[in-house]
XYZ file of C-alpha atoms in Angstrom:
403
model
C -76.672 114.340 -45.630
C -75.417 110.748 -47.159
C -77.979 108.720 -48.713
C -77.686 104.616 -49.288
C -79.851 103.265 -52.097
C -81.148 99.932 -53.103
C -82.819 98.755 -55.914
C -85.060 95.577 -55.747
C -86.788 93.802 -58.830
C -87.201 94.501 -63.194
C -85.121 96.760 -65.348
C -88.168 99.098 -65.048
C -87.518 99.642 -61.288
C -83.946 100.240 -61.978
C -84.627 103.045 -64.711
C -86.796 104.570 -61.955
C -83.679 104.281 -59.592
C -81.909 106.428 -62.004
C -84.445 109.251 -62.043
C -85.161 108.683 -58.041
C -81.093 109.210 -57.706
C -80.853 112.051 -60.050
C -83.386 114.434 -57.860
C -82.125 113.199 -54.511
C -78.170 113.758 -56.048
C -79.554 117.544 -55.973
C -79.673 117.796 -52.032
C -77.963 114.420 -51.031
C -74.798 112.905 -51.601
C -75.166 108.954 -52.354
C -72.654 106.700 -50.122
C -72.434 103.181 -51.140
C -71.410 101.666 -47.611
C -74.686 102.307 -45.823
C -73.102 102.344 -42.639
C -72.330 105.711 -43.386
C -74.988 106.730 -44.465
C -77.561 108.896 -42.686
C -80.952 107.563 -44.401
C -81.725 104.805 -46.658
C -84.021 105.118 -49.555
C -85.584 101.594 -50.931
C -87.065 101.012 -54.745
C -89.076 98.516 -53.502
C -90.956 94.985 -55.582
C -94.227 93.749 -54.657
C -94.038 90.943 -56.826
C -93.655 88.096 -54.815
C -93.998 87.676 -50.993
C -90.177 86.551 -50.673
C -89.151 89.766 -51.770
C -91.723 91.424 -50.212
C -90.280 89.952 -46.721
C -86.695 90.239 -47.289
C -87.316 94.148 -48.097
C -89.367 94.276 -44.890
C -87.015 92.718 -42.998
C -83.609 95.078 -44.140
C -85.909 97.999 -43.593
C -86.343 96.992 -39.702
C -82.807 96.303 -39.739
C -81.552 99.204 -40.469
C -84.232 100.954 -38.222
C -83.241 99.212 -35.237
C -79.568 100.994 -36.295
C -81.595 104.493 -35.852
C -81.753 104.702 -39.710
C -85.003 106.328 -41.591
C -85.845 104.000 -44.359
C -87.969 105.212 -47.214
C -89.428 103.286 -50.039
C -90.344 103.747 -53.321
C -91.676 101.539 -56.025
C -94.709 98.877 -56.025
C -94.419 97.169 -52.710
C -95.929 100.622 -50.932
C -98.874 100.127 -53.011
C -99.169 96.536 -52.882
C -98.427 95.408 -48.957
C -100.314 95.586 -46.418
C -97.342 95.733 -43.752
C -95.476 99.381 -45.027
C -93.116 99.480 -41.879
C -91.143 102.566 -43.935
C -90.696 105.969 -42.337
C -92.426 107.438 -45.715
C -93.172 106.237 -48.962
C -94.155 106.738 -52.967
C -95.935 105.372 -55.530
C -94.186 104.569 -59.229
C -96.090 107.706 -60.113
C -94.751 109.851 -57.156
C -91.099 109.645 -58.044
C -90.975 113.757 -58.433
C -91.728 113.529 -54.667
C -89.495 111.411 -53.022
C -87.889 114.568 -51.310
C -90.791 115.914 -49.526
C -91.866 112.037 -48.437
C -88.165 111.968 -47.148
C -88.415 115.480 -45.555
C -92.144 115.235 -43.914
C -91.856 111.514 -43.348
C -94.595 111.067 -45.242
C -96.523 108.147 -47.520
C -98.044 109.801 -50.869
C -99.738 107.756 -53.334
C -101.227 109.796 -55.859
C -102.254 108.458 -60.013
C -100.477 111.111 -62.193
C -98.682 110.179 -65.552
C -95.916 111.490 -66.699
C -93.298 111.569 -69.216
C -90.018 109.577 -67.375
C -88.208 110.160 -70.803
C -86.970 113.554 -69.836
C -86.462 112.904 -66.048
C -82.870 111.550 -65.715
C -80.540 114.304 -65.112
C -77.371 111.784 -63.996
C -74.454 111.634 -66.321
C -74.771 108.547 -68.434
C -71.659 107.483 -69.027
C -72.224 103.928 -68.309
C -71.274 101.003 -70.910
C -74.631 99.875 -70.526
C -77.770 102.092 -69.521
C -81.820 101.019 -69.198
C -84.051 103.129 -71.097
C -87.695 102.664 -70.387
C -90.122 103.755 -73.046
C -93.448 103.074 -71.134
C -95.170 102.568 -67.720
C -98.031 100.861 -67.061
C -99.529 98.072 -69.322
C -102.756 96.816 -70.722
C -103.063 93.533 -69.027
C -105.763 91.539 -66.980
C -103.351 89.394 -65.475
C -105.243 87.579 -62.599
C -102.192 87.511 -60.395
C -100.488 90.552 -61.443
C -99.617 92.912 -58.146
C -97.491 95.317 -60.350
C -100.635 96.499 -62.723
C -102.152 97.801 -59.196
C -98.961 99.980 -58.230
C -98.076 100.836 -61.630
C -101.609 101.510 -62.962
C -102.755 101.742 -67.025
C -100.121 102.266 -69.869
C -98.346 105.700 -70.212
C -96.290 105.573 -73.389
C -93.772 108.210 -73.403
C -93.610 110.584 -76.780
C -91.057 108.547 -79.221
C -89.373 111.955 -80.038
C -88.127 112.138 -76.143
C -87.321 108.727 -76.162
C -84.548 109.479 -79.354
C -83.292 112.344 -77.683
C -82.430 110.857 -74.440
C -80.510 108.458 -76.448
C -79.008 110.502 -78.438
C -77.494 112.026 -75.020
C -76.192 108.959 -74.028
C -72.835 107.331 -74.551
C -73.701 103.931 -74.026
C -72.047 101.155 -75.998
C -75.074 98.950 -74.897
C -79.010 100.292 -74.311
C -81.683 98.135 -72.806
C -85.551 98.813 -74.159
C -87.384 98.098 -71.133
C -90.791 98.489 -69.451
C -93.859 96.450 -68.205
C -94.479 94.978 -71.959
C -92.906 97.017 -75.036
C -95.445 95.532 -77.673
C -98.181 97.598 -76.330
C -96.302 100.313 -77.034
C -98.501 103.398 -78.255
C -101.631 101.417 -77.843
C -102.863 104.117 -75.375
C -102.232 106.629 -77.947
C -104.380 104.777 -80.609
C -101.726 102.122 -82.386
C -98.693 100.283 -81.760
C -95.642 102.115 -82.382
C -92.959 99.890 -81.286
C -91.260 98.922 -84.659
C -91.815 102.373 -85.230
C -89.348 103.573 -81.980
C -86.720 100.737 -83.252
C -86.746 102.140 -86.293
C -86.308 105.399 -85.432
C -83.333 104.811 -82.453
C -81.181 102.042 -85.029
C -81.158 105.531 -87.458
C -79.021 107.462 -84.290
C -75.548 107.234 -85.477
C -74.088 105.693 -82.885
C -72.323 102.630 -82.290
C -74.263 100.488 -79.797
C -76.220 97.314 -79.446
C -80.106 97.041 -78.517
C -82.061 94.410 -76.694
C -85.287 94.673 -76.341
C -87.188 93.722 -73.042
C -90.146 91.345 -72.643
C -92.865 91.393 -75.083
C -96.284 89.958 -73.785
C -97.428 88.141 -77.001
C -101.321 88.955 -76.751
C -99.394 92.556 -78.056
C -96.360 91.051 -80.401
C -98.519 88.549 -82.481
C -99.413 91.893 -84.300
C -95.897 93.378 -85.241
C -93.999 90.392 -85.118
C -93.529 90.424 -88.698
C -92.034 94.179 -88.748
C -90.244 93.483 -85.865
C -88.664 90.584 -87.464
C -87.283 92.787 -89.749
C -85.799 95.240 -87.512
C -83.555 92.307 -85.868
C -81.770 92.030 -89.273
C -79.971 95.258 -88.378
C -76.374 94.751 -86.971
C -77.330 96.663 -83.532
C -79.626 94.716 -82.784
C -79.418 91.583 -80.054
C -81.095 88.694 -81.440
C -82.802 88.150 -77.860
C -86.452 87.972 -77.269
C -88.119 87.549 -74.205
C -91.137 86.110 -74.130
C -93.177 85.417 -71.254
C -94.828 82.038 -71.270
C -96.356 82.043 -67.805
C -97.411 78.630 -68.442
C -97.989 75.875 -70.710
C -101.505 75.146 -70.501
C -104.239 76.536 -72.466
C -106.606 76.607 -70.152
C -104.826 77.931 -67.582
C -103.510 80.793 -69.614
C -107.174 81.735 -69.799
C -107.895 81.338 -66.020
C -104.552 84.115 -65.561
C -106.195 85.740 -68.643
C -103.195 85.961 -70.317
C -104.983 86.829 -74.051
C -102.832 84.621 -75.745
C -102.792 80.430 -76.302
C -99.766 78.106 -76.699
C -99.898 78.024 -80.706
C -99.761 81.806 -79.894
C -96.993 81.313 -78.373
C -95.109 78.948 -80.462
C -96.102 80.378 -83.588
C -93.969 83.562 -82.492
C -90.832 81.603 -81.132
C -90.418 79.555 -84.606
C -90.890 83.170 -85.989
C -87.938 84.683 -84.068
C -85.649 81.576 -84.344
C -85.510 81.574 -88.254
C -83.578 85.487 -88.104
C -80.416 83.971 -87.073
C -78.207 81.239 -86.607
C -77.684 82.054 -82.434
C -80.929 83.419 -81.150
C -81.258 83.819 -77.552
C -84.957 83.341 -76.243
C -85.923 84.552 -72.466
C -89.219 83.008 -70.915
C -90.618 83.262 -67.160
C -92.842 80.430 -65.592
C -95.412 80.403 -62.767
C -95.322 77.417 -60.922
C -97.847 76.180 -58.021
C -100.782 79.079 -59.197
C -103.961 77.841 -57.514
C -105.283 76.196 -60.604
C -102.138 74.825 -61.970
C -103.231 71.153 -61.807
C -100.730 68.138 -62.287
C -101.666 68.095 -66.022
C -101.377 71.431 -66.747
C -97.528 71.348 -65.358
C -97.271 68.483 -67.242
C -98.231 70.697 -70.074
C -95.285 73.533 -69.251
C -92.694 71.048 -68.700
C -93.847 69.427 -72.483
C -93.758 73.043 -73.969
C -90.327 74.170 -71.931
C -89.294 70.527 -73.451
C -89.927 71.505 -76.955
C -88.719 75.349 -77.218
C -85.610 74.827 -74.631
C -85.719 78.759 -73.664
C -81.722 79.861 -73.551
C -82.892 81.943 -70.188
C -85.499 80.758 -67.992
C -87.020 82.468 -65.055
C -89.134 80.041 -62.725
C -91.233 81.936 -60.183
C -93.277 80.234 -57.124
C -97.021 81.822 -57.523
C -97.126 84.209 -54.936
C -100.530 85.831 -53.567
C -100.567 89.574 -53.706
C -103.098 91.849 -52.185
C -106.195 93.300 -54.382
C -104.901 90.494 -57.384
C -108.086 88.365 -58.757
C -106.479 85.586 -57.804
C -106.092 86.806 -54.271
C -108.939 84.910 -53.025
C -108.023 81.231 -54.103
C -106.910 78.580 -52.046
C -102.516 78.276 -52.754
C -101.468 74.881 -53.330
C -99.635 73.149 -51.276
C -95.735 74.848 -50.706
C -94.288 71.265 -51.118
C -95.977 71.196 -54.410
C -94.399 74.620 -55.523
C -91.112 73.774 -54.575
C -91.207 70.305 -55.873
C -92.153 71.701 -59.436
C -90.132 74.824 -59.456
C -86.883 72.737 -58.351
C -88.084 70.159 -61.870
C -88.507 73.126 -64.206
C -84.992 74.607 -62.865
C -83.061 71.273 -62.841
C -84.282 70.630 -66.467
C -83.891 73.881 -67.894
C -80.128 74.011 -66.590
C -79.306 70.280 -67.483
C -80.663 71.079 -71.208
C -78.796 74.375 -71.383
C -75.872 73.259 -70.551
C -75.713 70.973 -73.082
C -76.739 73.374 -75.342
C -73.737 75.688 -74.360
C -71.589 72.839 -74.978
C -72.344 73.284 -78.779
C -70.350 76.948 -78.620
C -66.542 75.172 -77.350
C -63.849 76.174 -79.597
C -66.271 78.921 -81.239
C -64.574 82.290 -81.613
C -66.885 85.464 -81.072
C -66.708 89.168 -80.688
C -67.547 90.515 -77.768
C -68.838 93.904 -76.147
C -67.228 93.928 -73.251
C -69.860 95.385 -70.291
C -68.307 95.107 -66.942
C -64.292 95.402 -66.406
C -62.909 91.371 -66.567
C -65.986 89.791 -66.272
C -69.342 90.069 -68.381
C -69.044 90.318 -72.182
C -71.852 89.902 -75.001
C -71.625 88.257 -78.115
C -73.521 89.852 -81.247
C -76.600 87.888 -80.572
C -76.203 89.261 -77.062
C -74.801 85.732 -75.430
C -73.205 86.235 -71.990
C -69.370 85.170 -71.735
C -67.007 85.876 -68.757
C -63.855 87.430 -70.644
C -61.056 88.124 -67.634
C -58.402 90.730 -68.758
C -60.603 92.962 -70.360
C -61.600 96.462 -69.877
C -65.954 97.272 -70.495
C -66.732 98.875 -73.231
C -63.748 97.136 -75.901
C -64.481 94.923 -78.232
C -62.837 91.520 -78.127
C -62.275 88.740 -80.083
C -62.249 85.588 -77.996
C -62.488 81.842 -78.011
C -64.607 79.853 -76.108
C -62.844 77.426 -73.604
C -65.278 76.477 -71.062
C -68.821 76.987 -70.415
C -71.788 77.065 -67.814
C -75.332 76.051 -67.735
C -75.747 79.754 -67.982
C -72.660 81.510 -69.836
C -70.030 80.773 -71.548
C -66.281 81.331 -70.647
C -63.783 83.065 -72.896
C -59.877 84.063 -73.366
């Protein structure tokens, strides 16, 4: 039988699509057109009712075509409408077979170490390592800390091995928030795990994925160090959420603006072309006029290079669940400000790289390339995985364009 398989949301979900692929690869063959395929296996997102909608309504779709759908992921744990023919948890990946075969939902809270589950050849240019499920967080709004439960830090030594194994010229550190890292064993261990993976000997870049900084304020300093090494991408995302003290501490976020700040001067003295990655909540039941004011003043002053601008969406069994939304007039209004200033500013800011010449990783076939900092340019004519040397010509509010 011919499986099709979608992946919806973070890098996290997609390194669970890897493992989720692997076991079904065992008894299924995967077919990319889905209308040949005979079932279709979802890795769903619960965090944000648009998504949560548009994965309910392909699911029915492909129903009404006689199709079993099956999800994995948050949303199963998170929705109150599961319309799939069977289901699993983020913990229940090692079952997704026997939900598939009995039609069945199974939710059950078991850790265990992803590290070692991936049996697909990895052979990719670039390939998603997570290093942790889970997280340490309060966040009032969060619906992934329900489905995805406390934080499970897999053993470093597993972690170096599977990357050892694989021949990527590009590796993405990923999971809910790597500066927790090893906190449930006792102490942080993330600049510890850098460490330890920049010593493979192996020619690849690293980028590291978002960093809550209640966790980073206390290795920032190490970590700082570990950028200076040539593999590294000088990226860093951050997630501000928003930029107003006091409602930081409604979301309980653990963390204040100077926090905040404090930690992006930090990162932005390492290198002449840092890249810094922030999300934004916008229309959260609290959020008054002032405190948007507040974001746009901080989003004003640190001009993130990547911005992600979210709508607040209420999710089922969140703290915040209970509030009264704001207006959806007032959401768009202020998530269509934050967007048009962040690409007006970045654009001019891209500007500054015409003429520039660069080296490039090249990551998909004549299209996506990265500089050393990890900068996106479009590169036609080239081939993923060479390195390039090219000169800027034109650029986007979000990339720049090379030949």
């Amino acid at each position: 039988m011919k499986f099709y398989f979608k992946t919806f949301g973070c890098k996290l979900n997609e390194a669970d699509s890897q493992i989720i692929k692997s076991i079904l690869a065992k008894d299924y063959k995967e077919e990319l057109n889905p209308d040949n395929a005979d079932f279709v296996v979802f890795n769903t997102c619960g965090v944000v009712d648009k998504t949560e909608k548009k994965i309910i309504r392909e699911t029915k779709q492909f129903q009404k075509q006689g199709k079993k759908v099956f999800w994995a992921g948050c949303l199963p744990l998170i929705t109150r409408n599961n319309v799939s023919n069977g289901s699993i948890g983020p913990n229940n990946v090692l079952d997704i077979k026997k939900a598939i075969k009995e039609n069945i939902h199974i939710f059950t809270e078991k850790k265990m170490d992803k590290s070692v589950l991936c049996d697909l050849k990895e052979d990719n240019v670039s390939t998603i390592v997570a290093i942790s499920e889970g997280c340490l967080g309060n966040c009032s709004y969060c619906g992934s800390r329900i489905a995805r439960k406390g934080l499970n830090s897999f053993p470093r030594e597993n972690i170096i091995k599977r990357i050892e194994k694989i021949n990527a010229k590009e590796i993405l550190l990923t999971s809910q928030g790597l500066a927790s890292y090893g906190l449930d064993k006792g102490k942080q261990e993330l600049s510890e795990l850098i460490s330890d993976i920049l010593k493979i000997e192996k020619d690849f870049k690293l980028r590291l994925g978002m960093m809550n900084p209640k966790f980073l304020v206390h290795i920032i300093d190490d970590l700082l160090e570990l950028y200076e090494d040539k593999k590294m991408y000088k990226f860093l995302h951050l997630p501000l959420q928003s930029g107003d003290n006091n409602l930081l501490k409604e979301m309980n976020r653990g963390y204040n603006i100077n926090d905040f700040l404090d930690l992006v001067y930090k990162f932005r003295k390492i290198s002449k072309d840092t890249i810094l990655a922030t999300d934004i909540i916008v229309g959260h039941p609290k959020e008054s006029e002032k405190a948007f004011k507040n974001t746009i003043k901080i989003i004003k002053e640190t001009k993130p290079d990547v911005l992600h601008v979210f709508r607040y969406s209420k999710r089922k069994g969140t703290e915040d669940a209970k509030l009264k939304e704001l207006d959806v007039r007032i959401k768009k209004q202020r998530s269509k400000y934050l967007v048009t200033l962040f690409q007006k500013y970045n654009l001019e800011k891209n500007k500054s790289f015409l003429g520039k010449e660069f080296q490039v990783l090249v990551i998909k076939d004549n299209n996506l390339a990265r500089t050393d900092s990890g900068r996106a340019v479009i590169v036609k004519n080239s081939k993923a995985g060479e390195l390039k040397k090219v000169k800027i010509k034109d650029v986007k509010w979000n990339y720049l364009i090379g030949e």
